Amino acid sequence: MIPDVVETSPATTPADAVAAARARFEAGATRSVAWRRAQLDALARLLDEQGARLEEALWADLRKSPTETRLTETAIVRAELDEARRRLRAWMRPRRRTVPWFLLPATAALLPEPLGVILIIAPWNYPLQLTLAPLVGAIAAGNAVVVKPSEHAPQVSAALAELLPRYLDAVHVVEGAAEETTALLAERVDHILYTGSGRVGRIVLRAAAEHLTPVTLELGGKSPVWFDDAAHLDQAARRIAWAAFVNAGQTCIRPDYVMAPPHLIDPLAKALERAVHDMLGADPSVSPDYGRIVNDAQHQRLVAMLEGADVVFGGRHDRATRYFEPTVTRADTAASAMQDEIFGPILPLVAMPGVEQAIAHITAHDKPLALYVFTRSKATRRAFAQRTSSGALGFDAPLLQISAPRIPFGGVGASGMGGYHGRASFELFSHLKPVVRRIHALDTLFLVRPPFTGLKQWFGRLLAKSR
């Protein structure tokens, strides 16, 4: 068991961090169930004892309210911790497998073993959740870990760099920007989990190829919504508005645009405006529950996106405070906001004649990280489920998939590869090693060894027949 707070000095360079993690792993320190459980308990203590510090850091970086931090960051990590601590022994247990009759008498099992050193490169939009949630799985699987927080959330990065080495053993933090990330990618690790843009994801994948390192990419893209449920207009609008504007729209699985039949565009726009007013008041800039854009460059990118847009409501912004009002626009598929992931509080409404045209639009573009459908029609739900591909599909509610530790979170195609959460995290950071034993009694293996005389030829023909 480790002490309540582990006094270690964080490594200062990428090479030092990886070397220290490698040495700790190769010493065998991370493999026991006692070590893994103690680490998970220590991470839970960190959240308990340092919760206020982390909330202050998130307020400083993103002006995220303490309650939103608890709901969208801390609670998700705690759910991961609860699941891992409750099921750790079961996950670690060898999984028995049967063998074909011609190998008997023999036994087989899959033995989960840790990969070694895991590199987690975290983003800035949910800098706590998207660092610590995969960290839970990496620890549960018995690995040493190097964490690279985002430099664009500097207060959270500094807090994690200080706190993780104090509470956790075999977890090292490297702060910095592109130079440090590039240096980390040049080191040999055993798995990389990167969350961020597709552009950087390609860089990560190319660097990983140098060492044949497996990679999990959690990217993004344009996550569409189809809406045709006029009977639940206001309820759907409240759910869409919450998901679109939480964290000031800086969410990879947020509704990126909404497609609806033409006659529903105006009613939906009015319902969304009512929903924003109910959540954030007449002036969201004074709401303590509405965040800010992470930096000036991102703010300016969003401002440029509004040039020439048909704004239904919202659109006000202030560069000095990085405020950007929740904004709904009317758009067509050629609009600038429809070309790339918005990643901010702009929500285009796109008139689409019907389900067929909506599906055709989705399938003509990169596979989204998430797809949301609001409909009363079973046929429509079935059509989207069977004829589209996305990282996740949500009916009548967005974002919920991120909160369920037994549902793997991940993308497909351009929106990512691989998934984690709960048991999926444990298996992502493990190798399921086949272990086969053949006892010495009844040594029928002579049948597969030369010389291949009559009996052995007959046996070969028997095995080659379809069964």
Coordinates of C-alpha atoms in Angstrom, one line a residue:
M1 CA 0.0 0.0 0.0
I2 CA 1.2 3.5 -0.7
P3 CA 0.9 6.4 1.8
D4 CA -2.0 8.9 1.5
V5 CA 0.2 11.4 -0.4
V6 CA 3.2 10.2 -2.3
E7 CA 6.1 12.7 -2.2
T8 CA 7.8 12.4 -5.5
S9 CA 9.5 15.0 -7.7
P10 CA 7.8 15.3 -11.2
A11 CA 10.1 14.6 -14.1
T12 CA 11.1 17.8 -15.9
T13 CA 11.7 16.6 -19.4
P14 CA 9.7 14.2 -21.7
A15 CA 12.6 11.8 -21.8
D16 CA 13.0 11.8 -18.0
A17 CA 9.2 11.3 -17.6
V18 CA 9.1 8.2 -19.9
A19 CA 12.3 6.8 -18.4
A20 CA 11.0 7.1 -14.9
A21 CA 7.7 5.6 -15.8
R22 CA 9.4 2.7 -17.6
A23 CA 11.7 2.0 -14.7
R24 CA 8.8 1.9 -12.3
F25 CA 6.8 -0.5 -14.5
E26 CA 9.8 -2.8 -15.2
A27 CA 10.4 -3.0 -11.5
G28 CA 7.0 -4.7 -11.2
A29 CA 5.5 -2.1 -8.9
T30 CA 2.3 -1.6 -10.9
R31 CA 1.1 -5.2 -11.4
S32 CA -0.5 -6.2 -8.1
V33 CA -4.1 -5.7 -7.4
A34 CA -3.1 -4.0 -4.1
W35 CA -1.2 -1.3 -6.0
R36 CA -3.9 -0.8 -8.5
R37 CA -6.6 -0.5 -5.8
A38 CA -4.4 1.9 -3.7
Q39 CA -3.9 4.1 -6.7
L40 CA -7.5 4.3 -7.5
D41 CA -8.3 5.1 -3.9
A42 CA -5.6 7.8 -4.0
L43 CA -7.1 9.4 -7.1
A44 CA -10.5 9.5 -5.3
R45 CA -8.8 11.2 -2.4
L46 CA -7.3 13.8 -4.7
L47 CA -10.8 14.7 -6.0
D48 CA -12.1 14.9 -2.4
E49 CA -9.2 16.9 -1.0
Q50 CA -8.4 19.1 -3.9
G51 CA -11.8 19.6 -5.5
A52 CA -11.9 23.3 -4.7
R53 CA -8.4 23.8 -6.1
L54 CA -9.5 22.1 -9.4
E55 CA -12.7 24.1 -9.6
E56 CA -10.8 27.3 -9.2
A57 CA -8.4 26.2 -12.0
L58 CA -11.3 25.4 -14.4
W59 CA -12.9 28.8 -13.5
A60 CA -9.7 30.6 -14.4
D61 CA -9.2 28.8 -17.7
L62 CA -12.7 28.5 -19.0
R63 CA -14.9 30.4 -16.5
K64 CA -16.6 27.1 -15.8
S65 CA -18.9 27.3 -12.8
P66 CA -18.2 24.9 -9.9
T67 CA -21.5 23.1 -10.5
E68 CA -20.8 22.6 -14.2
T69 CA -17.4 21.3 -13.2
R70 CA -18.9 18.8 -10.9
L71 CA -21.5 17.7 -13.4
T72 CA -19.4 17.5 -16.5
E73 CA -15.9 16.8 -15.2
T74 CA -15.7 15.4 -11.7
A75 CA -18.8 13.3 -11.7
I76 CA -17.8 11.4 -14.8
V77 CA -14.3 10.7 -13.3
R78 CA -16.0 9.5 -10.1
A79 CA -18.2 7.2 -12.1
E80 CA -15.2 5.7 -13.7
L81 CA -13.5 5.3 -10.4
D82 CA -16.5 3.6 -8.8
E83 CA -16.8 1.2 -11.7
A84 CA -13.1 0.3 -11.7
R85 CA -12.8 -0.2 -7.9
R86 CA -15.9 -2.3 -7.8
R87 CA -15.0 -4.6 -10.7
L88 CA -11.2 -4.6 -10.7
R89 CA -10.7 -8.2 -9.5
A90 CA -13.2 -9.5 -12.0
W91 CA -11.5 -7.6 -14.8
M92 CA -8.0 -9.0 -13.8
R93 CA -9.2 -12.6 -13.6
P94 CA -8.0 -14.9 -16.4
R95 CA -10.8 -15.7 -18.9
R96 CA -11.1 -19.4 -19.6
R97 CA -11.4 -20.5 -23.2
T98 CA -12.2 -23.9 -24.7
V99 CA -9.9 -25.6 -27.2
P100 CA -10.8 -27.7 -30.3
W101 CA -11.1 -31.5 -29.7
F102 CA -8.0 -32.3 -31.7
L103 CA -5.8 -30.3 -29.1
L104 CA -7.2 -32.2 -26.1
P105 CA -6.2 -32.7 -23.4
A106 CA -5.3 -29.0 -23.1
T107 CA -6.4 -25.9 -21.3
A108 CA -6.5 -22.2 -22.5
A109 CA -7.1 -18.8 -21.0
L110 CA -6.7 -15.2 -21.8
L111 CA -4.5 -13.5 -19.1
P112 CA -4.9 -9.7 -18.9
E113 CA -1.5 -8.1 -18.6
P114 CA -0.5 -4.4 -18.5
L115 CA 1.0 -2.9 -21.7
G116 CA 3.7 -0.9 -19.9
V117 CA 3.9 2.9 -20.2
I118 CA 0.8 4.8 -21.4
L119 CA 1.0 8.3 -22.8
I120 CA -2.2 10.4 -22.3
I121 CA -2.3 13.6 -24.3
A122 CA -5.3 15.6 -23.0
P123 CA -7.3 18.5 -24.5
W124 CA -8.2 21.9 -23.1
N125 CA -12.0 21.8 -23.3
Y126 CA -12.6 19.2 -20.5
P127 CA -9.1 19.2 -19.2
L128 CA -9.9 17.4 -16.0
Q129 CA -12.3 14.7 -17.2
L130 CA -10.4 13.9 -20.4
T131 CA -7.2 13.5 -18.4
L132 CA -8.4 11.6 -15.4
A133 CA -11.1 9.3 -17.0
P134 CA -8.5 7.5 -19.2
L135 CA -6.0 7.6 -16.4
V136 CA -8.4 5.5 -14.3
G137 CA -8.4 2.7 -16.9
A138 CA -4.6 2.9 -17.4
I139 CA -4.0 2.5 -13.7
A140 CA -6.6 -0.2 -13.3
A141 CA -4.8 -2.2 -16.0
G142 CA -1.6 -1.9 -14.1
N143 CA 0.4 0.5 -16.2
A144 CA 2.8 3.4 -15.5
V145 CA 1.5 6.6 -17.1
V146 CA 2.8 9.8 -18.6
V147 CA 0.3 12.6 -18.7
K148 CA 0.6 15.6 -21.1
P149 CA -2.1 18.2 -20.1
S150 CA -3.1 21.0 -22.5
E151 CA -1.1 24.2 -22.4
H152 CA -4.3 26.0 -23.4
A153 CA -5.8 25.3 -20.0
P154 CA -2.7 26.5 -18.0
Q155 CA -4.2 26.6 -14.5
V156 CA -5.6 23.0 -14.8
S157 CA -2.3 21.9 -16.3
A158 CA -0.3 23.4 -13.4
A159 CA -2.7 21.9 -10.8
L160 CA -2.4 18.4 -12.3
A161 CA 1.4 18.7 -12.6
E162 CA 1.6 19.5 -8.9
L163 CA -1.1 17.1 -7.6
L164 CA -0.9 13.9 -9.6
P165 CA 2.7 13.1 -8.6
R166 CA 1.8 13.9 -4.9
Y167 CA -1.0 11.5 -4.8
L168 CA -0.1 8.8 -7.4
D169 CA 2.9 6.5 -7.8
A170 CA 4.1 5.8 -11.4
V171 CA 2.2 8.8 -12.9
H172 CA 4.4 11.5 -14.4
V173 CA 3.2 14.9 -15.8
V174 CA 4.9 16.8 -18.6
E175 CA 3.8 20.4 -19.1
G176 CA 4.5 22.4 -22.2
A177 CA 3.3 23.0 -25.7
A178 CA 4.0 21.6 -29.2
E179 CA 7.8 21.2 -28.5
E180 CA 7.2 19.0 -25.4
T181 CA 4.5 17.0 -27.1
T182 CA 6.8 16.4 -30.1
A183 CA 9.5 15.2 -27.8
L184 CA 7.1 12.9 -26.0
L185 CA 6.0 11.4 -29.3
A186 CA 9.6 10.6 -30.1
E187 CA 9.9 8.4 -27.0
R188 CA 9.0 4.7 -27.1
V189 CA 5.8 4.1 -25.1
D190 CA 3.4 1.2 -25.2
H191 CA 0.1 3.0 -26.0
I192 CA -0.9 6.6 -26.8
L193 CA -4.3 8.0 -26.1
Y194 CA -4.8 11.4 -27.8
T195 CA -7.9 13.6 -27.6
G196 CA -8.1 16.7 -29.8
S197 CA -8.2 17.7 -33.4
G198 CA -7.9 15.5 -36.5
R199 CA -5.0 17.6 -37.7
V200 CA -2.9 16.8 -34.6
G201 CA -4.3 13.3 -34.6
R202 CA -2.6 12.6 -37.9
I203 CA 0.7 13.9 -36.4
V204 CA 0.3 11.6 -33.5
L205 CA -0.4 8.6 -35.7
R206 CA 2.6 9.3 -37.9
A207 CA 4.9 9.6 -34.9
A208 CA 3.5 6.4 -33.3
A209 CA 4.2 4.5 -36.5
E210 CA 8.0 5.0 -35.9
H211 CA 7.8 2.7 -32.9
L212 CA 4.7 0.7 -34.0
T213 CA 2.9 2.1 -31.0
P214 CA -0.9 1.4 -30.8
V215 CA -2.9 4.6 -30.7
T216 CA -6.4 5.6 -29.6
L217 CA -7.6 8.8 -31.2
E218 CA -10.6 10.7 -29.8
L219 CA -11.2 13.4 -32.4
G220 CA -14.4 15.2 -33.3
G221 CA -16.1 16.5 -36.4
K222 CA -19.6 17.8 -37.1
S223 CA -22.1 15.9 -35.0
P224 CA -25.5 16.4 -36.6
V225 CA -29.0 16.4 -35.2
W226 CA -32.2 15.4 -37.0
F227 CA -35.4 16.9 -35.5
D228 CA -39.0 16.2 -36.6
D229 CA -40.8 15.8 -33.3
A230 CA -43.1 18.7 -33.2
A231 CA -45.1 17.1 -30.3
H232 CA -42.1 17.5 -28.0
L233 CA -40.8 20.8 -29.4
D234 CA -40.0 22.6 -26.2
Q235 CA -38.5 19.6 -24.4
A236 CA -36.3 18.8 -27.3
A237 CA -35.2 22.4 -27.6
R238 CA -34.2 22.5 -24.0
R239 CA -32.1 19.4 -24.4
I240 CA -30.5 20.6 -27.6
A241 CA -29.8 24.0 -26.2
W242 CA -28.2 22.6 -23.1
A243 CA -26.0 20.3 -25.1
A244 CA -25.1 22.9 -27.7
F245 CA -24.1 25.6 -25.2
V246 CA -22.7 23.8 -22.2
N247 CA -19.0 24.8 -21.7
A248 CA -19.7 27.6 -24.1
G249 CA -20.2 25.1 -26.9
Q250 CA -16.6 23.8 -26.6
T251 CA -17.6 20.1 -26.5
C252 CA -16.6 17.5 -29.1
I253 CA -19.9 15.6 -29.0
R254 CA -22.2 18.7 -28.9
P255 CA -24.9 19.1 -31.5
D256 CA -23.0 20.9 -34.2
Y257 CA -26.0 21.7 -36.4
V258 CA -29.6 20.7 -36.6
M259 CA -31.5 19.5 -39.6
A260 CA -35.3 19.8 -39.7
P261 CA -38.1 19.9 -42.2
P262 CA -38.6 23.5 -43.4
H263 CA -41.9 24.1 -41.6
L264 CA -40.2 23.3 -38.2
I265 CA -37.2 25.6 -38.5
D266 CA -38.9 28.8 -37.2
P267 CA -40.8 27.0 -34.3
L268 CA -37.6 25.3 -33.3
A269 CA -35.6 28.5 -33.4
K270 CA -38.1 30.2 -31.1
A271 CA -38.1 27.2 -28.8
L272 CA -34.3 27.3 -28.6
E273 CA -34.4 31.0 -27.8
R274 CA -36.8 30.3 -24.9
A275 CA -34.6 27.5 -23.7
V276 CA -31.5 29.7 -23.6
H277 CA -33.4 32.4 -21.8
D278 CA -34.6 29.9 -19.2
M279 CA -31.1 28.5 -18.6
L280 CA -29.0 31.7 -18.7
G281 CA -31.3 34.6 -18.5
A282 CA -31.9 37.6 -20.9
D283 CA -28.1 38.4 -20.8
P284 CA -25.9 35.3 -20.6
S285 CA -22.9 37.5 -20.1
V286 CA -23.9 38.0 -16.5
S287 CA -24.9 34.5 -15.8
P288 CA -22.5 32.7 -13.4
D289 CA -23.3 29.4 -15.2
Y290 CA -22.1 30.4 -18.7
G291 CA -18.4 29.9 -19.6
R292 CA -16.0 31.7 -21.9
I293 CA -14.0 30.8 -25.0
V294 CA -10.6 29.4 -24.0
N295 CA -8.4 32.0 -25.8
D296 CA -8.3 34.9 -28.2
A297 CA -7.5 32.8 -31.2
Q298 CA -10.5 30.6 -30.7
H299 CA -12.7 33.6 -30.0
Q300 CA -11.6 35.3 -33.2
R301 CA -12.2 32.1 -35.2
L302 CA -15.8 32.1 -34.0
V303 CA -16.3 35.8 -34.7
A304 CA -15.2 35.2 -38.3
M305 CA -17.6 32.3 -38.6
L306 CA -20.5 34.7 -38.1
E307 CA -19.6 37.0 -41.0
G308 CA -22.4 37.0 -43.4
A309 CA -24.4 34.5 -41.3
D310 CA -28.2 34.7 -40.9
V311 CA -28.4 35.2 -37.1
V312 CA -31.7 34.2 -35.6
F313 CA -30.7 35.2 -32.1
G314 CA -27.5 35.8 -30.2
G315 CA -24.3 36.8 -31.9
R316 CA -23.0 39.3 -29.4
H317 CA -19.4 38.9 -28.3
D318 CA -16.6 40.6 -26.4
R319 CA -13.0 40.0 -27.2
A320 CA -11.7 41.5 -24.0
T321 CA -13.5 38.9 -21.8
R322 CA -13.7 36.2 -24.5
Y323 CA -17.5 36.2 -24.1
F324 CA -19.5 34.7 -27.0
E325 CA -23.3 34.7 -26.7
P326 CA -25.2 31.5 -27.4
T327 CA -26.1 32.0 -31.1
V328 CA -28.6 30.3 -33.4
T329 CA -28.3 30.8 -37.2
R330 CA -30.2 29.8 -40.3
A331 CA -27.8 28.1 -42.7
D332 CA -27.6 25.9 -45.8
T333 CA -25.1 23.2 -46.4
A334 CA -22.7 25.7 -48.2
A335 CA -22.5 28.1 -45.2
S336 CA -19.1 28.6 -43.6
A337 CA -20.3 27.2 -40.3
M338 CA -21.2 24.0 -42.1
Q339 CA -17.7 23.3 -43.4
D340 CA -15.7 22.4 -40.2
E341 CA -16.5 21.6 -36.6
I342 CA -17.7 24.7 -34.9
F343 CA -16.5 24.0 -31.4
G344 CA -18.2 27.0 -29.9
P345 CA -21.7 28.4 -29.1
I346 CA -23.0 28.7 -32.6
L347 CA -25.8 26.4 -33.7
P348 CA -26.9 26.4 -37.4
L349 CA -30.4 25.3 -38.3
V350 CA -30.6 23.7 -41.7
A351 CA -33.8 23.1 -43.6
M352 CA -33.8 19.6 -45.0
P353 CA -36.8 18.2 -47.0
G354 CA -36.9 14.9 -45.2
V355 CA -35.1 11.9 -43.6
E356 CA -33.7 10.6 -46.9
Q357 CA -32.0 13.9 -47.6
A358 CA -30.7 14.2 -44.1
I359 CA -29.2 10.7 -44.2
A360 CA -27.7 11.4 -47.6
H361 CA -26.0 14.5 -46.3
I362 CA -24.6 12.7 -43.3
T363 CA -23.2 9.7 -45.3
A364 CA -21.7 12.0 -47.8
H365 CA -19.3 13.5 -45.2
D366 CA -16.9 12.1 -42.5
K367 CA -18.5 9.8 -40.0
P368 CA -19.4 12.0 -37.0
L369 CA -18.4 11.4 -33.4
A370 CA -22.1 11.6 -32.4
L371 CA -25.4 11.7 -34.1
Y372 CA -28.7 12.7 -32.4
V373 CA -32.2 12.1 -33.6
F374 CA -35.4 13.6 -32.2
T375 CA -38.4 11.8 -33.6
R376 CA -41.5 9.9 -32.7
S377 CA -41.2 7.6 -35.7
K378 CA -39.8 4.1 -35.2
A379 CA -39.1 3.9 -38.9
T380 CA -37.0 7.1 -38.7
R381 CA -35.0 5.8 -35.7
R382 CA -34.5 2.5 -37.6
A383 CA -33.3 4.3 -40.7
F384 CA -30.7 6.3 -38.8
A385 CA -29.5 3.3 -36.8
Q386 CA -29.1 1.1 -39.9
R387 CA -28.0 3.5 -42.6
T388 CA -25.6 5.9 -40.8
S389 CA -22.3 5.3 -39.0
S390 CA -21.2 7.4 -36.0
G391 CA -19.2 7.1 -32.8
A392 CA -22.5 7.1 -30.9
L393 CA -26.2 7.5 -31.7
G394 CA -28.5 9.2 -29.3
F395 CA -32.3 9.2 -29.6
D396 CA -34.2 12.2 -28.0
A397 CA -31.2 13.2 -25.7
P398 CA -27.7 14.4 -26.5
L399 CA -24.4 13.9 -24.6
L400 CA -25.6 11.1 -22.4
Q401 CA -23.2 8.5 -23.8
I402 CA -20.2 10.2 -22.2
S403 CA -21.7 9.7 -18.7
A404 CA -22.1 5.9 -18.7
P405 CA -19.0 4.0 -17.7
R406 CA -20.2 0.8 -19.2
I407 CA -20.6 2.3 -22.7
P408 CA -17.3 2.7 -24.6
F409 CA -16.7 6.3 -25.8
G410 CA -14.9 6.7 -29.1
G411 CA -15.2 7.7 -32.7
V412 CA -15.1 6.0 -36.1
G413 CA -13.3 7.0 -39.3
A414 CA -12.3 10.6 -39.2
S415 CA -13.9 11.1 -35.8
G416 CA -11.4 8.7 -34.1
M417 CA -10.4 5.1 -33.5
G418 CA -10.7 3.0 -30.4
G419 CA -12.8 3.6 -27.3
Y420 CA -12.6 3.7 -23.6
H421 CA -14.6 4.0 -20.3
G422 CA -15.1 1.2 -17.8
R423 CA -14.1 -2.2 -18.8
A424 CA -13.3 -1.0 -22.3
S425 CA -10.6 1.2 -20.7
F426 CA -9.1 -1.7 -18.8
E427 CA -9.0 -3.8 -22.0
L428 CA -7.7 -0.9 -24.1
F429 CA -4.6 -0.6 -21.9
S430 CA -4.1 -4.4 -21.4
H431 CA -2.9 -7.2 -23.6
L432 CA -5.1 -10.3 -23.3
K433 CA -2.3 -12.9 -23.5
P434 CA -3.3 -16.4 -24.6
V435 CA -1.9 -19.0 -22.2
V436 CA -2.2 -22.6 -23.4
R437 CA -1.1 -25.7 -21.6
R438 CA -0.9 -29.2 -23.1
I439 CA -0.4 -32.0 -20.5
H440 CA 2.1 -34.8 -21.3
A441 CA -0.5 -37.6 -21.0
L442 CA -2.1 -39.0 -24.1
D443 CA 0.5 -37.5 -26.4
T444 CA -1.4 -37.3 -29.6
L445 CA 0.9 -34.6 -31.0
F446 CA 2.8 -37.3 -32.8
L447 CA 0.0 -37.1 -35.4
V448 CA 1.3 -33.7 -36.6
R449 CA 5.0 -34.5 -36.7
P450 CA 6.7 -36.0 -39.8
P451 CA 7.1 -38.5 -41.2
F452 CA 3.6 -38.2 -42.6
T453 CA 2.7 -41.9 -42.9
G454 CA -0.8 -43.3 -43.6
L455 CA -2.4 -42.6 -40.2
K456 CA -1.1 -39.1 -40.2
Q457 CA -2.3 -38.4 -43.7
W458 CA -5.7 -39.6 -42.7
F459 CA -5.6 -37.3 -39.7
G460 CA -4.6 -34.3 -41.9
R461 CA -7.5 -35.0 -44.3
L462 CA -9.9 -35.3 -41.3
L463 CA -8.8 -31.9 -40.0
A464 CA -9.0 -30.2 -43.4
K465 CA -12.6 -31.3 -43.9
S466 CA -15.3 -28.7 -43.2
R467 CA -17.2 -29.4 -40.1

